[in-house]
Short mmCIF file of C-alpha atoms in Angstrom, two decimals:
data_model
loop_
_atom_site.label_atom_id
_atom_site.label_comp_id
_atom_site.label_asym_id
_atom_site.label_seq_id
_atom_site.Cartn_x
_atom_site.Cartn_y
_atom_site.Cartn_z
CA MET A 12 38.06 -12.02 -33.06
CA LEU A 13 36.08 -12.46 -29.85
CA GLU A 14 34.15 -9.61 -27.91
CA THR A 15 34.18 -10.83 -24.99
CA ILE A 16 37.70 -11.88 -23.18
CA PRO A 17 37.69 -15.91 -21.54
CA GLU A 18 37.46 -15.56 -17.50
CA ASP A 19 41.04 -17.63 -17.70
CA LEU A 20 43.01 -14.75 -19.94
CA GLN A 21 40.74 -11.78 -17.68
CA ASP A 22 44.32 -11.08 -15.08
CA ASP A 23 46.75 -11.36 -18.39
CA VAL A 24 44.34 -8.95 -20.39
CA SER A 25 43.81 -6.37 -17.53
CA ALA A 26 47.61 -6.41 -17.27
CA ALA A 27 48.33 -5.46 -20.41
CA LEU A 28 45.74 -2.90 -20.53
CA ALA A 29 46.96 -1.69 -17.66
CA TRP A 30 50.65 -1.16 -18.78
CA PHE A 31 49.79 0.29 -22.07
CA ASN A 32 47.09 3.11 -21.04
CA ALA A 33 49.88 4.14 -18.27
CA HIS A 34 52.58 4.00 -20.73
CA GLU A 35 50.44 5.89 -23.72
CA ASN A 36 48.87 7.82 -21.24
CA GLY A 37 45.28 7.39 -22.72
CA SER A 38 41.92 5.77 -21.62
CA PHE A 39 41.89 3.40 -23.56
CA GLU A 40 38.88 -0.41 -23.19
CA VAL A 41 39.83 -3.47 -24.72
CA THR A 42 36.97 -4.42 -26.91
CA GLY A 43 38.46 -7.86 -28.39
CA ILE A 44 41.11 -10.33 -28.87
CA VAL A 45 42.06 -12.35 -31.42
CA ASP A 46 42.92 -15.85 -31.57
CA PRO A 47 43.41 -15.96 -28.33
CA PRO A 48 45.76 -18.17 -26.95
CA ALA A 49 45.98 -21.58 -24.52
CA ALA A 50 45.42 -20.44 -20.93
CA SER A 51 47.68 -23.18 -19.60
CA ALA A 52 50.53 -21.24 -21.37
CA ASP A 53 53.29 -19.40 -19.15
CA VAL A 54 53.84 -16.88 -21.62
CA LYS A 55 50.93 -15.76 -23.78
CA ASP A 56 50.86 -13.62 -26.53
CA LEU A 57 47.69 -11.27 -26.40
CA ARG A 58 46.71 -9.62 -29.56
CA LEU A 59 43.90 -6.82 -28.23
CA VAL A 60 41.69 -4.34 -29.97
CA LEU A 61 41.99 -1.40 -28.17
CA CYS A 62 39.42 1.83 -28.63
CA GLY A 63 39.78 4.96 -26.89
CA ASP A 64 40.19 8.62 -27.09
CA GLY A 65 38.57 8.35 -30.57
CA VAL A 66 40.75 5.26 -32.03
CA CYS A 67 40.82 1.72 -31.90
CA ARG A 68 44.01 -0.12 -32.16
CA GLN A 69 45.36 -3.69 -32.54
CA GLU A 70 48.21 -3.88 -30.39
CA THR A 71 50.20 -7.53 -29.28
CA PHE A 72 51.87 -7.47 -25.46
CA GLN A 73 53.58 -10.90 -24.27
CA VAL A 74 52.84 -11.84 -20.44
CA SER A 75 54.93 -13.88 -18.65
CA ALA A 76 53.01 -15.60 -15.67
CA SER A 77 54.57 -14.02 -12.14
CA THR A 78 54.02 -14.92 -8.41
CA ASP A 79 53.06 -11.30 -7.77
CA LEU A 80 51.93 -9.76 -11.14
CA PRO A 81 51.70 -10.83 -14.69
CA THR A 82 54.85 -9.63 -16.60
CA VAL A 83 53.98 -7.39 -19.66
CA ARG A 84 56.20 -7.36 -23.09
CA TRP A 85 54.59 -4.33 -25.30
CA LEU A 86 55.73 -6.33 -28.97
CA GLY A 87 54.16 -3.02 -30.75
CA ILE A 88 52.23 -3.30 -34.15
CA ASP A 89 52.67 -6.22 -36.01
CA HIS A 90 51.71 -4.92 -39.61
CA ALA A 91 51.40 -8.53 -41.46
CA GLN A 92 48.09 -8.80 -38.54
CA ASP A 93 47.11 -5.66 -38.60
CA SER A 94 43.39 -6.56 -40.21
CA VAL A 95 43.19 -10.03 -40.11
CA GLY A 96 40.54 -10.45 -38.14
CA VAL A 97 39.55 -7.51 -37.32
CA ALA A 98 37.75 -5.95 -40.23
CA GLU A 99 33.87 -6.49 -39.70
CA LEU A 100 30.90 -4.35 -40.99
CA ASP A 101 29.33 -3.27 -37.44
CA PRO A 102 31.32 -0.86 -35.70
CA PRO A 103 33.41 -2.84 -32.77
CA PRO A 104 31.60 -3.16 -29.13
CA GLY A 105 32.62 -0.92 -26.25
CA ALA A 106 33.49 3.16 -26.15
CA ARG A 107 33.10 3.27 -30.17
CA LYS A 108 29.94 1.63 -30.29
CA SER A 109 28.57 3.60 -27.55
CA TRP A 110 29.96 6.89 -29.77
CA LEU A 111 28.27 6.43 -32.52
CA ALA A 112 25.38 5.74 -30.76
CA ASP A 113 25.28 9.23 -29.31
CA VAL A 114 26.41 10.89 -32.55
CA ALA A 115 23.65 9.54 -34.72
CA ALA A 116 21.11 10.14 -32.03
CA ALA A 117 22.17 13.99 -32.06
CA HIS A 118 21.87 14.47 -35.73
CA PRO A 119 19.66 14.03 -38.90
CA PHE A 120 22.05 12.71 -40.70
CA THR A 121 25.64 11.08 -40.12
CA VAL A 122 28.26 9.92 -42.50
CA LEU A 123 30.64 7.11 -41.71
CA LEU A 124 33.83 6.18 -42.99
CA PHE A 125 34.83 2.49 -43.19
CA TYR A 126 38.29 2.06 -44.73
CA ARG A 127 40.10 -1.13 -44.63
CA GLY A 128 38.58 -2.69 -41.95
CA PHE A 129 39.04 0.85 -39.75
CA TRP A 130 35.89 2.82 -38.40
#
C-alpha cells in the first residue's frame, strides 16, 4: 500500500473519489492506494483506502480514460482482498490519524481497538 498517490494516477483517483463521495453522500478522503496499476493502461482498476465519517474502507474502482472526464465504475468490495496489503500497526494517514491525535490530546487515557487490520 502506498500512502502517496502517484502523480500519474492523481486525476483517476480524484475522479473515483468524487464519484464515491457523491454516491455515498460522504466526505471521504483517499489515504492510500493498494497495488497501483501501470499509468499507461487505458482502463485501470484502482484499490483505494478511503477514510471519513469515522470509518476507513477499501474500495475498488475501474476508471476508463475519456476525452473529457474519466469514466468511473465502482467494483464494490472485493472480500478476498479486504485486508491484503492494508493491515498496519500504525493508524492510517489522513483523516483517521488526525482524529486519533485530537482524541489522545484531549484525554489522559485512550483505549484503541485494532481488529484484523482495521482501526
